[in-house]
mmCIF file of C-alpha atoms in Angstrom:
data_model
loop_
_atom_site.group_PDB
_atom_site.id
_atom_site.type_symbol
_atom_site.label_atom_id
_atom_site.label_comp_id
_atom_site.label_asym_id
_atom_site.label_seq_id
_atom_site.Cartn_x
_atom_site.Cartn_y
_atom_site.Cartn_z
ATOM 1 C CA MET A 1 -39.673 -12.336 13.331
ATOM 2 C CA THR A 2 -41.482 -14.560 11.014
ATOM 3 C CA ASN A 3 -43.884 -17.301 11.109
ATOM 4 C CA ASN A 4 -44.557 -20.240 8.602
ATOM 5 C CA SER A 5 -48.160 -18.647 8.654
ATOM 6 C CA SER A 6 -46.925 -15.140 7.616
ATOM 7 C CA ARG A 7 -44.639 -16.305 5.688
ATOM 8 C CA LEU A 8 -47.811 -17.666 3.608
ATOM 9 C CA LYS A 9 -49.462 -15.065 3.328
ATOM 10 C CA ASN A 10 -49.902 -10.760 3.525
ATOM 11 C CA PHE A 11 -46.007 -10.584 4.378
ATOM 12 C CA SER A 12 -43.436 -7.462 3.902
ATOM 13 C CA LEU A 13 -40.455 -6.992 2.017
ATOM 14 C CA SER A 14 -37.802 -4.823 2.469
ATOM 15 C CA VAL A 15 -35.756 -5.034 -1.386
ATOM 16 C CA VAL A 16 -32.437 -3.413 0.166
ATOM 17 C CA VAL A 17 -30.625 -1.288 -3.478
ATOM 18 C CA PRO A 18 -27.707 0.399 -2.720
ATOM 19 C CA ALA A 19 -26.203 2.983 -5.007
ATOM 20 C CA TYR A 20 -22.786 4.086 -6.304
ATOM 21 C CA ASN A 21 -22.910 6.287 -10.153
ATOM 22 C CA GLU A 22 -25.678 5.070 -10.280
ATOM 23 C CA SER A 23 -27.478 7.573 -12.311
ATOM 24 C CA THR A 24 -27.939 5.937 -15.729
ATOM 25 C CA ASN A 25 -29.490 3.034 -14.340
ATOM 26 C CA LEU A 26 -31.676 3.721 -11.015
ATOM 27 C CA ILE A 27 -34.874 4.649 -12.609
ATOM 28 C CA LYS A 28 -35.512 1.746 -14.854
ATOM 29 C CA PHE A 29 -34.447 -0.072 -12.351
ATOM 30 C CA VAL A 30 -36.803 1.175 -9.335
ATOM 31 C CA GLU A 31 -39.558 0.998 -11.671
ATOM 32 C CA ALA A 32 -39.229 -2.723 -13.535
ATOM 33 C CA LEU A 33 -38.157 -4.056 -9.568
ATOM 34 C CA ARG A 34 -41.799 -2.658 -8.337
ATOM 35 C CA SER A 35 -43.839 -4.454 -11.533
ATOM 36 C CA THR A 36 -41.719 -7.606 -10.211
ATOM 37 C CA ILE A 37 -42.370 -6.978 -6.167
ATOM 38 C CA THR A 38 -46.003 -5.918 -6.439
ATOM 39 C CA ALA A 39 -46.953 -9.538 -8.496
ATOM 40 C CA ILE A 40 -45.471 -10.895 -4.935
ATOM 41 C CA THR A 41 -46.964 -9.133 -2.075
ATOM 42 C CA SER A 42 -48.537 -5.561 -2.190
ATOM 43 C CA ARG A 43 -46.102 -4.474 0.852
ATOM 44 C CA TYR A 44 -43.249 -3.675 0.318
ATOM 45 C CA GLU A 45 -40.481 -0.937 0.394
ATOM 46 C CA ILE A 46 -37.890 -0.409 -1.407
ATOM 47 C CA ILE A 47 -34.427 1.151 0.277
ATOM 48 C CA ILE A 48 -32.338 3.462 -1.693
ATOM 49 C CA ILE A 49 -28.699 3.196 -0.522
ATOM 50 C CA ASN A 50 -26.552 6.253 -2.838
ATOM 51 C CA ASP A 51 -22.707 4.722 -1.370
ATOM 52 C CA GLY A 52 -21.709 8.408 -1.583
ATOM 53 C CA SER A 53 -22.140 8.445 -4.947
ATOM 54 C CA ARG A 54 -20.186 11.101 -7.398
ATOM 55 C CA ASP A 55 -22.702 11.842 -10.108
ATOM 56 C CA ASN A 56 -26.214 12.619 -9.811
ATOM 57 C CA THR A 57 -27.274 9.703 -8.787
ATOM 58 C CA ASP A 58 -28.149 11.432 -5.633
ATOM 59 C CA GLU A 59 -31.166 14.340 -7.199
ATOM 60 C CA VAL A 60 -32.613 10.917 -8.794
ATOM 61 C CA GLY A 61 -32.632 8.990 -5.232
ATOM 62 C CA MET A 62 -34.095 12.113 -4.130
ATOM 63 C CA GLU A 63 -37.563 11.880 -7.027
ATOM 64 C CA LEU A 64 -37.878 8.305 -6.324
ATOM 65 C CA ALA A 65 -38.145 8.678 -2.448
ATOM 66 C CA LYS A 66 -40.669 11.230 -3.616
ATOM 67 C CA GLU A 67 -43.110 7.817 -4.689
ATOM 68 C CA SER A 68 -44.308 5.757 -2.068
ATOM 69 C CA GLY A 69 -43.060 2.813 -0.986
ATOM 70 C CA ILE A 70 -39.762 4.548 -1.621
ATOM 71 C CA ARG A 71 -36.970 5.435 1.144
ATOM 72 C CA TYR A 72 -33.269 6.970 0.082
ATOM 73 C CA LEU A 73 -30.785 6.647 2.557
ATOM 74 C CA ALA A 74 -27.697 8.862 1.675
ATOM 75 C CA PHE A 75 -24.826 8.741 3.308
ATOM 76 C CA SER A 76 -22.326 11.632 3.740
ATOM 77 C CA ARG A 77 -19.593 10.222 1.904
ATOM 78 C CA ASN A 78 -17.996 6.499 0.651
ATOM 79 C CA PHE A 79 -18.332 4.033 2.858
ATOM 80 C CA GLY A 80 -18.115 1.016 0.477
ATOM 81 C CA LYS A 81 -20.388 -1.905 -0.629
ATOM 82 C CA GLU A 82 -20.328 -3.552 2.434
ATOM 83 C CA ALA A 83 -21.333 -0.262 4.756
ATOM 84 C CA ALA A 84 -24.590 0.136 2.260
ATOM 85 C CA LEU A 85 -26.146 -4.193 2.841
ATOM 86 C CA SER A 86 -25.087 -2.935 6.540
ATOM 87 C CA ALA A 87 -27.434 0.102 6.804
ATOM 88 C CA GLY A 88 -29.950 -0.682 4.398
ATOM 89 C CA ILE A 89 -30.498 -4.432 6.408
ATOM 90 C CA ASP A 90 -30.607 -2.549 9.704
ATOM 91 C CA TYR A 91 -32.882 0.407 8.163
ATOM 92 C CA SER A 92 -34.399 -3.246 6.611
ATOM 93 C CA ARG A 93 -38.755 -3.478 8.432
ATOM 94 C CA GLY A 94 -39.705 -6.184 6.274
ATOM 95 C CA ASP A 95 -40.694 -9.886 7.372
ATOM 96 C CA ALA A 96 -38.161 -11.133 4.431
ATOM 97 C CA VAL A 97 -35.451 -9.076 3.256
ATOM 98 C CA LEU A 98 -34.566 -8.884 -0.858
ATOM 99 C CA LEU A 99 -30.279 -7.759 -0.892
ATOM 100 C CA ILE A 100 -30.336 -6.674 -4.956
ATOM 101 C CA ASP A 101 -27.698 -3.971 -7.206
ATOM 102 C CA ALA A 102 -29.092 -1.770 -9.540
ATOM 103 C CA ASP A 103 -27.459 -2.183 -12.464
ATOM 104 C CA PHE A 104 -29.616 -5.397 -13.726
ATOM 105 C CA GLN A 105 -27.216 -7.738 -13.155
ATOM 106 C CA HIS A 106 -28.848 -9.700 -10.319
ATOM 107 C CA PRO A 107 -31.814 -11.022 -12.896
ATOM 108 C CA MET A 108 -35.568 -10.302 -10.544
ATOM 109 C CA ASP A 109 -37.067 -13.661 -12.513
ATOM 110 C CA LYS A 110 -35.608 -15.064 -9.993
ATOM 111 C CA LEU A 111 -37.640 -13.383 -7.174
ATOM 112 C CA SER A 112 -40.452 -15.533 -7.278
ATOM 113 C CA GLU A 113 -38.451 -18.409 -7.042
ATOM 114 C CA MET A 114 -36.471 -16.496 -4.046
ATOM 115 C CA CYS A 115 -40.154 -16.299 -2.000
ATOM 116 C CA ALA A 116 -41.447 -19.467 -3.032
ATOM 117 C CA LEU A 117 -37.827 -21.376 -1.154
ATOM 118 C CA TRP A 118 -38.399 -18.944 1.735
ATOM 119 C CA GLN A 119 -41.966 -19.429 2.474
ATOM 120 C CA SER A 120 -40.635 -23.916 1.984
ATOM 121 C CA GLY A 121 -39.010 -23.277 4.810
ATOM 122 C CA TYR A 122 -35.390 -21.490 4.363
ATOM 123 C CA ASP A 123 -34.539 -19.149 5.896
ATOM 124 C CA MET A 124 -31.596 -18.043 3.245
ATOM 125 C CA VAL A 125 -32.002 -17.751 -0.056
ATOM 126 C CA TYR A 126 -28.711 -16.792 -2.571
ATOM 127 C CA GLY A 127 -28.157 -16.139 -5.671
ATOM 128 C CA VAL A 128 -24.946 -18.729 -6.934
ATOM 129 C CA ILE A 129 -23.269 -17.559 -10.295
ATOM 130 C CA VAL A 130 -23.061 -20.438 -12.559
ATOM 131 C CA ASP A 131 -21.426 -18.590 -15.810
ATOM 132 C CA ARG A 132 -18.391 -15.707 -15.011
ATOM 133 C CA GLY A 133 -17.217 -16.176 -18.691
ATOM 134 C CA ASN A 134 -17.998 -12.297 -19.085
ATOM 135 C CA GLU A 135 -15.484 -11.780 -16.359
ATOM 136 C CA SER A 136 -11.859 -11.609 -17.605
ATOM 137 C CA PHE A 137 -9.320 -14.103 -16.788
ATOM 138 C CA LEU A 138 -7.696 -11.999 -13.466
ATOM 139 C CA LYS A 139 -10.498 -11.543 -11.830
ATOM 140 C CA ARG A 140 -12.161 -15.252 -12.308
ATOM 141 C CA PHE A 141 -8.487 -16.792 -11.501
ATOM 142 C CA GLY A 142 -8.097 -14.234 -8.291
ATOM 143 C CA THR A 143 -11.872 -15.810 -7.163
ATOM 144 C CA ARG A 144 -10.812 -18.619 -7.550
ATOM 145 C CA PHE A 145 -8.105 -18.608 -5.388
ATOM 146 C CA PHE A 146 -9.256 -17.068 -2.910
ATOM 147 C CA TYR A 147 -11.696 -18.891 -2.345
ATOM 148 C CA SER A 148 -9.988 -22.141 -1.837
ATOM 149 C CA LEU A 149 -8.014 -19.380 0.695
ATOM 150 C CA MET A 150 -10.675 -19.330 2.773
ATOM 151 C CA SER A 151 -12.103 -23.157 2.285
ATOM 152 C CA ALA A 152 -8.660 -23.830 4.371
ATOM 153 C CA GLY A 153 -8.300 -21.277 6.593
ATOM 154 C CA THR A 154 -11.473 -21.293 7.680
ATOM 155 C CA ASP A 155 -14.962 -23.517 9.762
ATOM 156 C CA VAL A 156 -16.976 -21.574 8.068
ATOM 157 C CA ALA A 157 -18.316 -22.732 5.131
ATOM 158 C CA ILE A 158 -19.037 -20.174 2.219
ATOM 159 C CA PRO A 159 -20.244 -21.021 -0.397
ATOM 160 C CA GLN A 160 -18.018 -20.241 -3.840
ATOM 161 C CA ASN A 161 -20.086 -18.081 -5.731
ATOM 162 C CA ALA A 162 -22.414 -17.111 -3.650
ATOM 163 C CA GLY A 163 -22.744 -13.284 -3.514
ATOM 164 C CA ASP A 164 -24.525 -10.296 -2.397
ATOM 165 C CA PHE A 165 -28.098 -10.982 -4.687
ATOM 166 C CA ARG A 166 -30.130 -12.578 -1.337
ATOM 167 C CA TRP A 167 -33.546 -12.883 0.242
ATOM 168 C CA LEU A 168 -33.795 -13.165 3.953
ATOM 169 C CA ASP A 169 -36.133 -13.927 6.600
ATOM 170 C CA ARG A 170 -36.599 -11.706 9.815
ATOM 171 C CA LYS A 171 -34.296 -13.712 12.141
ATOM 172 C CA VAL A 172 -31.718 -13.929 9.874
ATOM 173 C CA VAL A 173 -31.878 -10.301 10.024
ATOM 174 C CA GLU A 174 -31.928 -9.490 13.213
ATOM 175 C CA ALA A 175 -28.643 -11.932 13.396
ATOM 176 C CA LEU A 176 -26.281 -9.560 11.497
ATOM 177 C CA LYS A 177 -27.866 -6.744 13.033
ATOM 178 C CA THR A 178 -26.032 -8.641 16.243
ATOM 179 C CA LEU A 179 -22.763 -8.069 14.821
ATOM 180 C CA PRO A 180 -20.552 -5.410 15.572
ATOM 181 C CA GLU A 181 -17.488 -5.021 13.651
ATOM 182 C CA ARG A 182 -16.815 -3.102 11.199
ATOM 183 C CA ASN A 183 -14.290 -4.231 9.209
ATOM 184 C CA ARG A 184 -17.236 -6.488 6.910
ATOM 185 C CA PHE A 185 -17.228 -8.900 4.706
ATOM 186 C CA MET A 186 -20.643 -9.860 4.102
ATOM 187 C CA LYS A 187 -20.455 -13.471 1.965
ATOM 188 C CA GLY A 188 -18.759 -14.333 5.451
ATOM 189 C CA LEU A 189 -20.798 -12.918 7.899
ATOM 190 C CA TYR A 190 -24.269 -14.026 6.066
ATOM 191 C CA ALA A 191 -22.245 -17.928 6.399
ATOM 192 C CA TRP A 192 -21.622 -17.521 9.577
ATOM 193 C CA VAL A 193 -25.078 -17.014 11.495
ATOM 194 C CA GLY A 194 -25.710 -20.137 10.029
ATOM 195 C CA PHE A 195 -29.710 -20.743 9.814
ATOM 196 C CA LYS A 196 -31.219 -23.454 6.500
ATOM 197 C CA SER A 197 -29.629 -21.652 3.805
ATOM 198 C CA VAL A 198 -30.102 -22.560 0.165
ATOM 199 C CA GLY A 199 -28.207 -21.459 -3.154
ATOM 200 C CA LEU A 200 -30.218 -20.883 -5.824
ATOM 201 C CA PRO A 201 -28.422 -20.290 -9.537
ATOM 202 C CA PHE A 202 -28.308 -17.820 -12.487
ATOM 203 C CA VAL A 203 -26.342 -16.282 -14.408
ATOM 204 C CA PRO A 204 -25.726 -12.763 -14.036
ATOM 205 C CA ALA A 205 -27.127 -9.989 -17.652
ATOM 206 C CA ASP A 206 -25.442 -7.427 -18.478
ATOM 207 C CA ARG A 207 -25.680 -4.198 -16.626
ATOM 208 C CA PHE A 208 -28.756 -1.834 -18.217
ATOM 209 C CA SER A 209 -25.427 1.024 -18.720
ATOM 210 C CA GLY A 210 -22.144 2.650 -17.519
ATOM 211 C CA VAL A 211 -19.574 0.409 -16.620
ATOM 212 C CA SER A 212 -19.049 -1.256 -13.129
ATOM 213 C CA SER A 213 -16.919 1.000 -10.630
ATOM 214 C CA PHE A 214 -15.892 -2.309 -8.966
ATOM 215 C CA LYS A 215 -12.437 -2.679 -10.063
ATOM 216 C CA ILE A 216 -8.925 -4.656 -9.035
ATOM 217 C CA THR A 217 -7.871 -2.886 -6.313
ATOM 218 C CA SER A 218 -11.214 -3.618 -4.626
ATOM 219 C CA LEU A 219 -11.514 -6.730 -5.488
ATOM 220 C CA ILE A 220 -8.094 -7.364 -3.155
ATOM 221 C CA LYS A 221 -9.303 -4.941 -0.089
ATOM 222 C CA LEU A 222 -12.106 -7.003 -0.443
ATOM 223 C CA ALA A 223 -10.205 -10.335 -0.195
ATOM 224 C CA LEU A 224 -7.859 -8.708 2.561
ATOM 225 C CA SER A 225 -10.426 -8.744 5.074
ATOM 226 C CA GLY A 226 -12.133 -10.886 4.196
ATOM 227 C CA ILE A 227 -8.959 -13.640 4.488
ATOM 228 C CA THR A 228 -8.431 -11.362 7.747
ATOM 229 C CA ALA A 229 -12.072 -11.970 9.485
ATOM 230 C CA PHE A 230 -12.469 -15.179 8.954
ATOM 231 C CA SER A 231 -8.676 -16.778 8.733
ATOM 232 C CA THR A 232 -5.573 -17.586 10.823
ATOM 233 C CA LEU A 233 -4.400 -19.005 7.416
ATOM 234 C CA PRO A 234 -1.588 -16.283 6.838
ATOM 235 C CA LEU A 235 -0.123 -16.381 10.385
ATOM 236 C CA ARG A 236 -0.527 -19.722 10.690
ATOM 237 C CA LEU A 237 1.855 -20.322 7.171
ATOM 238 C CA TRP A 238 4.533 -17.828 7.846
ATOM 239 C CA THR A 239 4.445 -19.884 11.632
ATOM 240 C CA PHE A 240 5.297 -23.342 9.383
ATOM 241 C CA ILE A 241 8.244 -21.149 6.533
ATOM 242 C CA GLY A 242 9.429 -20.011 10.202
ATOM 243 C CA SER A 243 9.569 -23.438 11.303
ATOM 244 C CA PHE A 244 11.377 -24.555 8.351
ATOM 245 C CA ILE A 245 13.784 -22.608 7.370
ATOM 246 C CA SER A 246 14.810 -22.474 10.736
ATOM 247 C CA LEU A 247 15.380 -25.742 10.860
ATOM 248 C CA VAL A 248 17.495 -25.519 7.710
ATOM 249 C CA ALA A 249 19.494 -23.074 9.077
ATOM 250 C CA ILE A 250 20.082 -25.539 12.373
ATOM 251 C CA SER A 251 21.346 -28.206 9.818
ATOM 252 C CA TYR A 252 23.496 -25.709 8.483
ATOM 253 C CA GLY A 253 24.835 -24.920 11.035
ATOM 254 C CA ILE A 254 25.796 -28.162 12.473
ATOM 255 C CA PHE A 255 26.975 -29.347 8.618
ATOM 256 C CA VAL A 256 29.239 -26.337 8.585
ATOM 257 C CA ALA A 257 30.469 -26.817 11.916
ATOM 258 C CA PHE A 258 31.327 -30.079 10.903
ATOM 259 C CA ASP A 259 33.326 -28.979 7.911
ATOM 260 C CA THR A 260 34.697 -25.919 9.864
ATOM 261 C CA LEU A 261 36.410 -30.085 12.783
ATOM 262 C CA ILE A 262 36.751 -31.472 9.301
ATOM 263 C CA ASN A 263 38.630 -29.239 6.387
ATOM 264 C CA GLY A 264 39.456 -26.455 9.147
ATOM 265 C CA ASN A 265 38.289 -22.596 8.320
ATOM 266 C CA PRO A 266 39.353 -21.764 4.990
ATOM 267 C CA VAL A 267 38.417 -18.052 3.944
ATOM 268 C CA GLY A 268 35.764 -17.374 2.012
ATOM 269 C CA GLY A 269 31.595 -17.903 2.541
ATOM 270 C CA TRP A 270 30.598 -14.674 1.483
ATOM 271 C CA PRO A 271 27.694 -14.747 -0.944
ATOM 272 C CA THR A 272 26.882 -17.467 1.313
ATOM 273 C CA ILE A 273 26.126 -14.331 4.056
ATOM 274 C CA THR A 274 24.715 -12.428 1.689
ATOM 275 C CA VAL A 275 22.282 -14.370 0.114
ATOM 276 C CA ALA A 276 21.296 -15.530 3.489
ATOM 277 C CA LEU A 277 20.623 -12.270 4.664
ATOM 278 C CA MET A 278 18.561 -11.050 1.768
ATOM 279 C CA LEU A 279 16.420 -14.665 2.275
ATOM 280 C CA PHE A 280 15.880 -13.598 6.062
ATOM 281 C CA SER A 281 15.111 -10.582 6.028
ATOM 282 C CA GLY A 282 12.506 -10.611 3.147
ATOM 283 C CA VAL A 283 11.038 -12.886 4.901
ATOM 284 C CA GLN A 284 10.874 -11.429 8.106
ATOM 285 C CA LEU A 285 9.002 -7.824 6.340
ATOM 286 C CA LEU A 286 6.830 -9.871 4.377
ATOM 287 C CA SER A 287 5.428 -12.233 8.019
ATOM 288 C CA ILE A 288 5.964 -8.457 9.773
ATOM 289 C CA GLY A 289 3.374 -7.582 6.844
ATOM 290 C CA ILE A 290 0.893 -10.002 7.055
ATOM 291 C CA LEU A 291 1.340 -9.244 11.210
ATOM 292 C CA GLY A 292 0.583 -5.377 10.281
ATOM 293 C CA GLU A 293 -3.008 -7.027 8.261
ATOM 294 C CA TYR A 294 -3.908 -8.340 11.480
ATOM 295 C CA ILE A 295 -3.199 -5.313 13.629
ATOM 296 C CA GLY A 296 -4.190 -3.110 12.062
ATOM 297 C CA ARG A 297 -8.221 -4.222 11.734
ATOM 298 C CA ILE A 298 -7.707 -4.694 15.811
ATOM 299 C CA PHE A 299 -6.443 -0.908 15.801
ATOM 300 C CA ASP A 300 -10.030 -0.789 13.459
ATOM 301 C CA GLU A 301 -12.066 -2.041 15.790
ATOM 302 C CA VAL A 302 -11.328 -0.540 18.630
ATOM 303 C CA LYS A 303 -12.129 3.098 17.112
ATOM 304 C CA GLN A 304 -15.461 1.630 17.536
ATOM 305 C CA ARG A 305 -15.903 4.072 14.986
ATOM 306 C CA PRO A 306 -19.463 4.399 12.845
ATOM 307 C CA LEU A 307 -19.496 2.090 10.498
ATOM 308 C CA TYR A 308 -21.426 4.473 7.962
ATOM 309 C CA LEU A 309 -22.841 8.457 8.497
ATOM 310 C CA VAL A 310 -26.564 8.739 7.235
ATOM 311 C CA ALA A 311 -27.018 12.623 5.404
ATOM 312 C CA LYS A 312 -30.420 12.410 4.209
ATOM 313 C CA ASP A 313 -33.032 9.564 4.725
ATOM 314 C CA ASN A 314 -36.063 10.527 2.946
ATOM 315 C CA ASP A 315 -39.021 8.179 4.044
ATOM 316 C CA ASN A 316 -42.022 8.197 2.002
ATOM 317 C CA SER A 317 -42.208 4.269 2.581
ATOM 318 C CA SER A 318 -45.424 3.389 5.692
ATOM 319 C CA LEU A 319 -43.879 -0.424 6.129
ATOM 320 C CA ASP A 320 -44.105 -0.705 9.112
ATOM 321 C CA SER A 321 -41.775 -1.547 11.694
#
């Protein structure tokens, strides 16, 4: 665990770089990253996590692992970015840990400012995207809607537009390592552990090469993980809807009873019955589906499978643990 004096001089830094199909970026990225962090500290390690890439990221990573200060981890298959970040955190040994993507979209010119904020006493410095103009309308709308749901449904304040571009103190890293859940929503976990934190605004740069592998289905899956991990709002919402429909049904039943007493019992009502059956059947199925999402998460957790499996670990870093 770091103290104020070790933050100010001779501190060690672990840089976690998750990589999925980043073979065209990785060499130039590591070169640029190394020149940036050597100006900050001489004691560092760069941990590259190959998350089951389908291109030749493995060959590039193995070559980079021959260089001093590089540690290369390769998963046995694709486990997802949340697992890759968790692996980097688990294997890190520095007084501080930097999380940064390998696509050049996280600006390296912010690293010295992150370091200065950490040295001034902040335990976590996280990047906040201030301009999403290069993203699609659907992604921008989905992001706003997701954060609206999260803010309404959880007591944990998750900063809006804050991503995985972060500088963490060792005490934050150790706290994250104690969290056992398999369905990991890292943005929520960063907020849950607390500690003294500050946001650093930045504008994402363009990718150096290639295209993003993050699809809308991945965003939806990540959003579901976040909502079910940190919010019971869907369950509470459908409790309210169920109560409202029950109240309407009771009111309608009372109306039918009085109407029958006053006007008799005429033949008819089939459209009303059909619509009511379809409505209630749809509501029940949707409610069961929402409940199933939570039960599915419980099912994954109780199996206690490891979050990831490491197939290769080439460590050419001399950083002390």
